Tab-separated table of N, CA and C in Angstrom:
chain	number	residue	atom	x	y	z
A	1	MET	N	6.723	-7.553	-1.346
A	1	MET	CA	5.674	-8.059	-0.482
A	1	MET	C	5.523	-7.113	0.702
A	2	ALA	N	4.317	-7.071	1.214
A	2	ALA	CA	4.016	-6.191	2.338
A	2	ALA	C	3.105	-6.917	3.316
A	3	ARG	N	2.988	-6.344	4.465
A	3	ARG	CA	2.049	-6.827	5.481
A	3	ARG	C	1.193	-5.626	5.878
A	4	ILE	N	-0.086	-5.860	6.086
A	4	ILE	CA	-0.995	-4.808	6.534
A	4	ILE	C	-1.505	-5.199	7.906
A	5	ARG	N	-1.395	-4.268	8.833
A	5	ARG	CA	-1.846	-4.543	10.193
A	5	ARG	C	-2.664	-3.356	10.694
A	6	VAL	N	-3.737	-3.670	11.387
A	6	VAL	CA	-4.581	-2.642	11.985
A	6	VAL	C	-4.569	-2.841	13.488
A	7	SER	N	-4.182	-1.796	14.221
A	7	SER	CA	-4.229	-1.870	15.687
A	7	SER	C	-4.165	-0.467	16.268
A	8	ASP	N	-4.774	-0.314	17.417
A	8	ASP	CA	-4.742	0.941	18.168
A	8	ASP	C	-5.121	2.158	17.328
A	9	GLY	N	-6.118	1.984	16.480
A	9	GLY	CA	-6.589	3.101	15.679
A	9	GLY	C	-5.681	3.511	14.539
A	10	GLN	N	-4.723	2.623	14.198
A	10	GLN	CA	-3.798	2.926	13.104
A	10	GLN	C	-3.714	1.774	12.117
A	11	LEU	N	-3.413	2.115	10.892
A	11	LEU	CA	-3.156	1.125	9.863
A	11	LEU	C	-1.671	1.203	9.517
A	12	GLU	N	-1.017	0.066	9.547
A	12	GLU	CA	0.403	0.017	9.213
A	12	GLU	C	0.605	-0.852	7.969
A	13	VAL	N	1.286	-0.296	6.981
A	13	VAL	CA	1.723	-1.063	5.811
A	13	VAL	C	3.225	-1.231	5.968
A	14	ARG	N	3.661	-2.459	6.177
A	14	ARG	CA	5.084	-2.729	6.401
A	14	ARG	C	5.653	-3.450	5.180
A	15	LEU	N	6.666	-2.858	4.582
A	15	LEU	CA	7.337	-3.488	3.444
A	15	LEU	C	8.380	-4.453	3.986
A	16	VAL	N	8.487	-5.617	3.368
A	16	VAL	CA	9.416	-6.632	3.852
A	16	VAL	C	10.446	-6.964	2.768
A	17	GLY	N	11.559	-7.504	3.220
A	17	GLY	CA	12.614	-7.934	2.308
A	17	GLY	C	13.207	-6.776	1.521
A	18	LEU	N	13.563	-7.065	0.282
A	18	LEU	CA	14.189	-6.053	-0.570
A	18	LEU	C	13.257	-4.900	-0.920
A	19	ASP	N	11.952	-5.128	-0.811
A	19	ASP	CA	11.003	-4.038	-1.094
A	19	ASP	C	11.266	-2.827	-0.203
A	20	ALA	N	11.603	-3.069	1.068
A	20	ALA	CA	11.898	-1.955	1.980
A	20	ALA	C	13.137	-1.200	1.523
A	21	LEU	N	14.094	-1.903	1.007
A	21	LEU	CA	15.319	-1.263	0.512
A	21	LEU	C	15.027	-0.464	-0.760
A	22	TRP	N	14.337	-1.080	-1.703
A	22	TRP	CA	14.055	-0.404	-2.970
A	22	TRP	C	13.164	0.811	-2.784
A	23	ALA	N	12.230	0.738	-1.852
A	23	ALA	CA	11.304	1.854	-1.621
A	23	ALA	C	11.925	2.953	-0.763
A	24	LEU	N	13.063	2.651	-0.129
A	24	LEU	CA	13.665	3.559	0.851
A	24	LEU	C	12.657	3.901	1.937
A	25	ARG	N	11.819	2.905	2.241
A	25	ARG	CA	10.786	3.088	3.259
A	25	ARG	C	10.463	1.716	3.813
A	26	ARG	N	10.479	1.608	5.115
A	26	ARG	CA	10.151	0.329	5.736
A	26	ARG	C	8.649	0.207	6.009
A	27	ARG	N	8.007	1.353	6.310
A	27	ARG	CA	6.589	1.269	6.643
A	27	ARG	C	5.890	2.602	6.444
A	28	LEU	N	4.583	2.502	6.350
A	28	LEU	CA	3.700	3.665	6.301
A	28	LEU	C	2.647	3.449	7.377
A	29	VAL	N	2.553	4.359	8.303
A	29	VAL	CA	1.565	4.271	9.379
A	29	VAL	C	0.636	5.465	9.262
A	30	VAL	N	-0.661	5.192	9.185
A	30	VAL	CA	-1.652	6.264	9.069
A	30	VAL	C	-2.782	5.995	10.063
A	31	PRO	N	-3.419	7.058	10.557
A	31	PRO	CA	-4.566	6.840	11.455
A	31	PRO	C	-5.743	6.263	10.661
A	32	LEU	N	-6.527	5.424	11.308
A	32	LEU	CA	-7.695	4.845	10.633
A	32	LEU	C	-8.664	5.919	10.164
A	33	SER	N	-8.659	7.064	10.854
A	33	SER	CA	-9.561	8.147	10.452
A	33	SER	C	-9.208	8.692	9.062
A	34	ALA	N	-8.008	8.425	8.574
A	34	ALA	CA	-7.586	8.880	7.251
A	34	ALA	C	-7.751	7.798	6.179
A	35	VAL	N	-8.246	6.620	6.563
A	35	VAL	CA	-8.402	5.505	5.622
A	35	VAL	C	-9.850	5.459	5.154
A	36	ARG	N	-10.042	5.381	3.828
A	36	ARG	CA	-11.389	5.301	3.252
A	36	ARG	C	-11.860	3.861	3.123
A	37	GLY	N	-10.928	2.947	2.810
A	37	GLY	CA	-11.305	1.552	2.627
A	37	GLY	C	-10.221	0.780	1.920
A	38	ALA	N	-10.443	-0.530	1.798
A	38	ALA	CA	-9.474	-1.401	1.137
A	38	ALA	C	-10.213	-2.375	0.230
A	39	THR	N	-9.573	-2.699	-0.896
A	39	THR	CA	-10.137	-3.673	-1.821
A	39	THR	C	-9.032	-4.577	-2.334
A	40	ALA	N	-9.401	-5.802	-2.665
A	40	ALA	CA	-8.471	-6.704	-3.353
A	40	ALA	C	-8.625	-6.413	-4.842
A	41	ASP	N	-7.539	-6.039	-5.508
A	41	ASP	CA	-7.628	-5.610	-6.906
A	41	ASP	C	-6.368	-6.007	-7.671
A	42	PRO	N	-6.335	-7.222	-8.227
A	42	PRO	CA	-5.148	-7.650	-8.972
A	42	PRO	C	-4.845	-6.760	-10.178
A	43	GLY	N	-5.831	-6.094	-10.737
A	43	GLY	CA	-5.621	-5.231	-11.889
A	43	GLY	C	-4.875	-3.953	-11.567
A	44	ALA	N	-4.860	-3.554	-10.302
A	44	ALA	CA	-4.186	-2.312	-9.915
A	44	ALA	C	-2.684	-2.386	-10.150
A	45	ALA	N	-2.142	-3.576	-10.149
A	45	ALA	CA	-0.691	-3.721	-10.352
A	45	ALA	C	-0.285	-3.360	-11.774
A	46	ALA	N	-1.213	-3.458	-12.712
A	46	ALA	CA	-0.885	-3.199	-14.115
A	46	ALA	C	-1.195	-1.770	-14.552
A	47	GLU	N	-1.778	-0.967	-13.701
A	47	GLU	CA	-2.157	0.388	-14.082
A	47	GLU	C	-0.913	1.267	-14.250
A	48	PRO	N	-1.026	2.337	-15.040
A	48	PRO	CA	0.098	3.272	-15.152
A	48	PRO	C	0.432	3.849	-13.783
A	49	LYS	N	1.716	3.955	-13.508
A	49	LYS	CA	2.124	4.340	-12.160
A	49	LYS	C	2.595	5.780	-12.051
A	50	GLY	N	3.017	6.378	-13.093
A	50	GLY	CA	3.487	7.752	-13.034
A	50	GLY	C	4.979	7.823	-12.804
A	51	VAL	N	5.379	8.907	-12.163
A	51	VAL	CA	6.804	9.182	-11.949
A	51	VAL	C	7.250	8.553	-10.636
A	52	ARG	N	8.306	7.795	-10.687
A	52	ARG	CA	8.848	7.100	-9.510
A	52	ARG	C	9.835	8.007	-8.799
A	53	ALA	N	9.644	8.151	-7.470
A	53	ALA	CA	10.592	8.976	-6.720
A	53	ALA	C	10.394	8.804	-5.224
A	54	PRO	N	11.130	8.026	-4.532
A	54	PRO	CA	12.137	7.078	-4.996
A	54	PRO	C	11.508	5.694	-5.146
A	55	GLY	N	12.258	4.786	-5.738
A	55	GLY	CA	11.760	3.429	-5.872
A	55	GLY	C	12.372	2.689	-7.036
A	56	LEU	N	11.764	1.548	-7.330
A	56	LEU	CA	12.213	0.665	-8.405
A	56	LEU	C	11.034	0.378	-9.309
A	57	HIS	N	11.229	0.467	-10.620
A	57	HIS	CA	10.181	0.072	-11.551
A	57	HIS	C	10.803	-0.672	-12.714
A	58	LEU	N	10.553	-1.967	-12.738
A	58	LEU	CA	10.957	-2.816	-13.852
A	58	LEU	C	9.658	-3.346	-14.441
A	59	PRO	N	9.169	-2.738	-15.536
A	59	PRO	CA	7.867	-3.122	-16.078
A	59	PRO	C	7.737	-4.637	-16.260
A	60	GLY	N	6.631	-5.177	-15.739
A	60	GLY	CA	6.367	-6.605	-15.811
A	60	GLY	C	7.055	-7.423	-14.732
A	61	VAL	N	7.905	-6.777	-13.941
A	61	VAL	CA	8.649	-7.493	-12.895
A	61	VAL	C	8.288	-6.965	-11.505
A	62	ALA	N	8.454	-5.661	-11.301
A	62	ALA	CA	8.183	-5.095	-9.981
A	62	ALA	C	8.013	-3.587	-10.063
A	63	ALA	N	7.162	-3.088	-9.188
A	63	ALA	CA	7.035	-1.644	-8.951
A	63	ALA	C	7.011	-1.476	-7.440
A	64	VAL	N	8.039	-0.831	-6.926
A	64	VAL	CA	8.172	-0.686	-5.476
A	64	VAL	C	8.652	0.726	-5.180
A	65	GLY	N	7.910	1.422	-4.326
A	65	GLY	CA	8.341	2.753	-3.928
A	65	GLY	C	7.215	3.760	-4.042
A	66	THR	N	7.601	5.012	-4.084
A	66	THR	CA	6.651	6.122	-4.153
A	66	THR	C	6.513	6.564	-5.609
A	67	PHE	N	5.280	6.663	-6.070
A	67	PHE	CA	5.007	7.084	-7.445
A	67	PHE	C	4.021	8.248	-7.415
A	68	HIS	N	4.217	9.207	-8.326
A	68	HIS	CA	3.366	10.396	-8.400
A	68	HIS	C	2.672	10.394	-9.753
A	69	ARG	N	1.338	10.519	-9.724
A	69	ARG	CA	0.588	10.537	-10.977
A	69	ARG	C	-0.676	11.363	-10.788
A	70	GLY	N	-0.877	12.338	-11.662
A	70	GLY	CA	-2.079	13.165	-11.621
A	70	GLY	C	-2.284	13.877	-10.292
A	71	GLY	N	-1.206	14.247	-9.641
A	71	GLY	CA	-1.304	14.947	-8.367
A	71	GLY	C	-1.449	14.030	-7.168
A	72	ASP	N	-1.558	12.719	-7.396
A	72	ASP	CA	-1.674	11.765	-6.294
A	72	ASP	C	-0.349	11.061	-6.046
A	73	LYS	N	-0.129	10.746	-4.796
A	73	LYS	CA	1.070	10.048	-4.372
A	73	LYS	C	0.649	8.642	-3.921
A	74	THR	N	1.291	7.611	-4.486
A	74	THR	CA	0.916	6.223	-4.194
A	74	THR	C	2.139	5.431	-3.780
A	75	LEU	N	1.988	4.612	-2.746
A	75	LEU	CA	3.023	3.674	-2.349
A	75	LEU	C	2.737	2.352	-3.042
A	76	TYR	N	3.664	1.879	-3.874
A	76	TYR	CA	3.525	0.594	-4.555
A	76	TYR	C	4.511	-0.403	-3.982
A	77	ALA	N	4.067	-1.644	-3.871
A	77	ALA	CA	4.948	-2.783	-3.588
A	77	ALA	C	4.295	-3.990	-4.247
A	78	VAL	N	4.413	-4.055	-5.589
A	78	VAL	CA	3.781	-5.132	-6.354
A	78	VAL	C	4.801	-5.812	-7.261
A	79	HIS	N	4.591	-7.108	-7.443
A	79	HIS	CA	5.446	-7.908	-8.324
A	79	HIS	C	4.553	-8.590	-9.357
A	80	SER	N	4.015	-9.757	-9.075
A	80	SER	CA	3.123	-10.427	-10.029
A	80	SER	C	1.759	-9.747	-10.069
A	81	GLY	N	1.356	-9.153	-8.975
A	81	GLY	CA	0.076	-8.455	-8.911
A	81	GLY	C	-1.098	-9.336	-8.536
A	82	ARG	N	-0.909	-10.634	-8.427
A	82	ARG	CA	-2.043	-11.536	-8.167
A	82	ARG	C	-2.662	-11.329	-6.786
A	83	ARG	N	-1.882	-10.881	-5.827
A	83	ARG	CA	-2.386	-10.739	-4.452
A	83	ARG	C	-2.347	-9.272	-4.017
A	84	THR	N	-2.831	-8.408	-4.899
A	84	THR	CA	-2.750	-6.967	-4.658
A	84	THR	C	-3.940	-6.445	-3.861
A	85	VAL	N	-3.628	-5.595	-2.900
A	85	VAL	CA	-4.637	-4.888	-2.116
A	85	VAL	C	-4.419	-3.395	-2.327
A	86	VAL	N	-5.518	-2.663	-2.504
A	86	VAL	CA	-5.471	-1.214	-2.638
A	86	VAL	C	-6.126	-0.595	-1.401
A	87	VAL	N	-5.361	0.232	-0.696
A	87	VAL	CA	-5.887	0.953	0.460
A	87	VAL	C	-6.029	2.413	0.042
A	88	GLN	N	-7.254	2.926	0.109
A	88	GLN	CA	-7.537	4.324	-0.246
A	88	GLN	C	-7.451	5.180	1.009
A	89	MET	N	-6.796	6.337	0.883
A	89	MET	CA	-6.619	7.221	2.039
A	89	MET	C	-6.973	8.656	1.673
A	90	GLU	N	-7.225	9.452	2.699
A	90	GLU	CA	-7.391	10.899	2.526
A	90	GLU	C	-5.988	11.486	2.541
A	91	PRO	N	-5.473	11.953	1.402
A	91	PRO	CA	-4.107	12.470	1.414
A	91	PRO	C	-3.990	13.692	2.313
A	92	GLY	N	-2.946	13.733	3.074
A	92	GLY	CA	-2.711	14.848	3.973
A	92	GLY	C	-1.510	14.570	4.841
A	93	ALA	N	-1.350	15.403	5.844
A	93	ALA	CA	-0.192	15.260	6.721
A	93	ALA	C	-0.213	13.918	7.455
A	94	ASP	N	-1.404	13.446	7.826
A	94	ASP	CA	-1.502	12.181	8.555
A	94	ASP	C	-1.080	10.981	7.723
A	95	THR	N	-1.133	11.108	6.395
A	95	THR	CA	-0.789	9.992	5.515
A	95	THR	C	0.525	10.250	4.776
A	96	SER	N	1.290	11.232	5.214
A	96	SER	CA	2.534	11.636	4.533
A	96	SER	C	2.256	11.990	3.083
A	97	GLY	N	1.040	12.425	2.799
A	97	GLY	CA	0.662	12.835	1.460
A	97	GLY	C	0.203	11.700	0.552
A	98	PHE	N	0.223	10.462	1.037
A	98	PHE	CA	-0.184	9.329	0.192
A	98	PHE	C	-1.698	9.276	0.054
A	99	ALA	N	-2.171	9.051	-1.176
A	99	ALA	CA	-3.589	8.870	-1.444
A	99	ALA	C	-3.947	7.387	-1.485
A	100	ARG	N	-2.947	6.526	-1.795
A	100	ARG	CA	-3.210	5.083	-1.878
A	100	ARG	C	-1.951	4.299	-1.521
A	101	ALA	N	-2.183	3.079	-1.091
A	101	ALA	CA	-1.118	2.087	-0.991
A	101	ALA	C	-1.578	0.902	-1.834
A	102	VAL	N	-0.763	0.512	-2.810
A	102	VAL	CA	-1.066	-0.618	-3.685
A	102	VAL	C	0.025	-1.647	-3.439
A	103	VAL	N	-0.312	-2.671	-2.660
A	103	VAL	CA	0.714	-3.607	-2.206
A	103	VAL	C	0.238	-5.049	-2.340
A	104	GLU	N	1.198	-5.950	-2.516
A	104	GLU	CA	0.883	-7.377	-2.502
A	104	GLU	C	1.084	-7.895	-1.092
A	105	VAL	N	0.123	-8.690	-0.651
A	105	VAL	CA	0.162	-9.264	0.692
A	105	VAL	C	-0.050	-10.778	0.569
A	106	PRO	N	0.324	-11.541	1.588
A	106	PRO	CA	0.158	-13.003	1.502
A	106	PRO	C	-1.298	-13.436	1.346
A	107	ASP	N	-2.229	-12.769	2.044
A	107	ASP	CA	-3.646	-13.150	1.993
A	107	ASP	C	-4.482	-11.882	1.792
A	108	PRO	N	-4.751	-11.517	0.533
A	108	PRO	CA	-5.448	-10.254	0.267
A	108	PRO	C	-6.844	-10.197	0.896
A	109	ARG	N	-7.587	-11.288	0.831
A	109	ARG	CA	-8.958	-11.274	1.370
A	109	ARG	C	-8.931	-10.982	2.869
A	110	ALA	N	-8.032	-11.621	3.607
A	110	ALA	CA	-7.934	-11.396	5.054
A	110	ALA	C	-7.509	-9.954	5.348
A	111	ALA	N	-6.576	-9.420	4.578
A	111	ALA	CA	-6.124	-8.042	4.801
A	111	ALA	C	-7.259	-7.055	4.558
A	112	VAL	N	-8.000	-7.250	3.476
A	112	VAL	CA	-9.127	-6.359	3.163
A	112	VAL	C	-10.190	-6.451	4.254
A	113	ASP	N	-10.494	-7.666	4.686
A	113	ASP	CA	-11.499	-7.835	5.747
A	113	ASP	C	-11.054	-7.160	7.036
A	114	ASP	N	-9.776	-7.290	7.396
A	114	ASP	CA	-9.277	-6.661	8.628
A	114	ASP	C	-9.438	-5.148	8.569
A	115	VAL	N	-9.047	-4.544	7.447
A	115	VAL	CA	-9.123	-3.088	7.320
A	115	VAL	C	-10.577	-2.624	7.345
A	116	ASN	N	-11.418	-3.247	6.538
A	116	ASN	CA	-12.804	-2.790	6.440
A	116	ASN	C	-13.594	-3.072	7.723
A	117	ARG	N	-13.266	-4.146	8.424
A	117	ARG	CA	-13.908	-4.440	9.706
A	117	ARG	C	-13.529	-3.354	10.724
A	118	ALA	N	-12.255	-2.970	10.742
A	118	ALA	CA	-11.823	-1.913	11.667
A	118	ALA	C	-12.499	-0.586	11.328
A	119	LEU	N	-12.670	-0.309	10.044
A	119	LEU	CA	-13.332	0.935	9.644
A	119	LEU	C	-14.800	0.938	10.034
A	120	SER	N	-15.443	-0.199	9.987
A	120	SER	CA	-16.867	-0.248	10.342
A	120	SER	C	-17.083	-0.053	11.837
A	121	ARG	N	-16.050	-0.277	12.653
A	121	ARG	CA	-16.168	-0.124	14.109
A	121	ARG	C	-15.895	1.297	14.588
A	122	ARG	N	-15.392	2.173	13.735
A	122	ARG	CA	-15.074	3.520	14.228
A	122	ARG	C	-16.284	4.388	14.325
């Protein structure tokens, strides 16, 4: 599980519980200028993830951590996938090379609205 927060021109994806341990990462903070948008997408949890490094991948149970596929780097924190949000980013130094964050959050609609509302104000 993760939490997404937007404040002070930054987007923070914070991993909670064991997800932070498995991912070897507690959070990802990127400037809003590097964020393209966010969508609620339960199907993203089932997509091929690529090579895990580092993280945990138990097919059908959980995918947590950094995954590399087709030259893109993605942060995953998904379990059932029902409450998945996909945040698209411009990969670069500001995003630690991540092109996407695919995470489950408690309220996907609210998280997507918060991110996209902040993007519309810049």
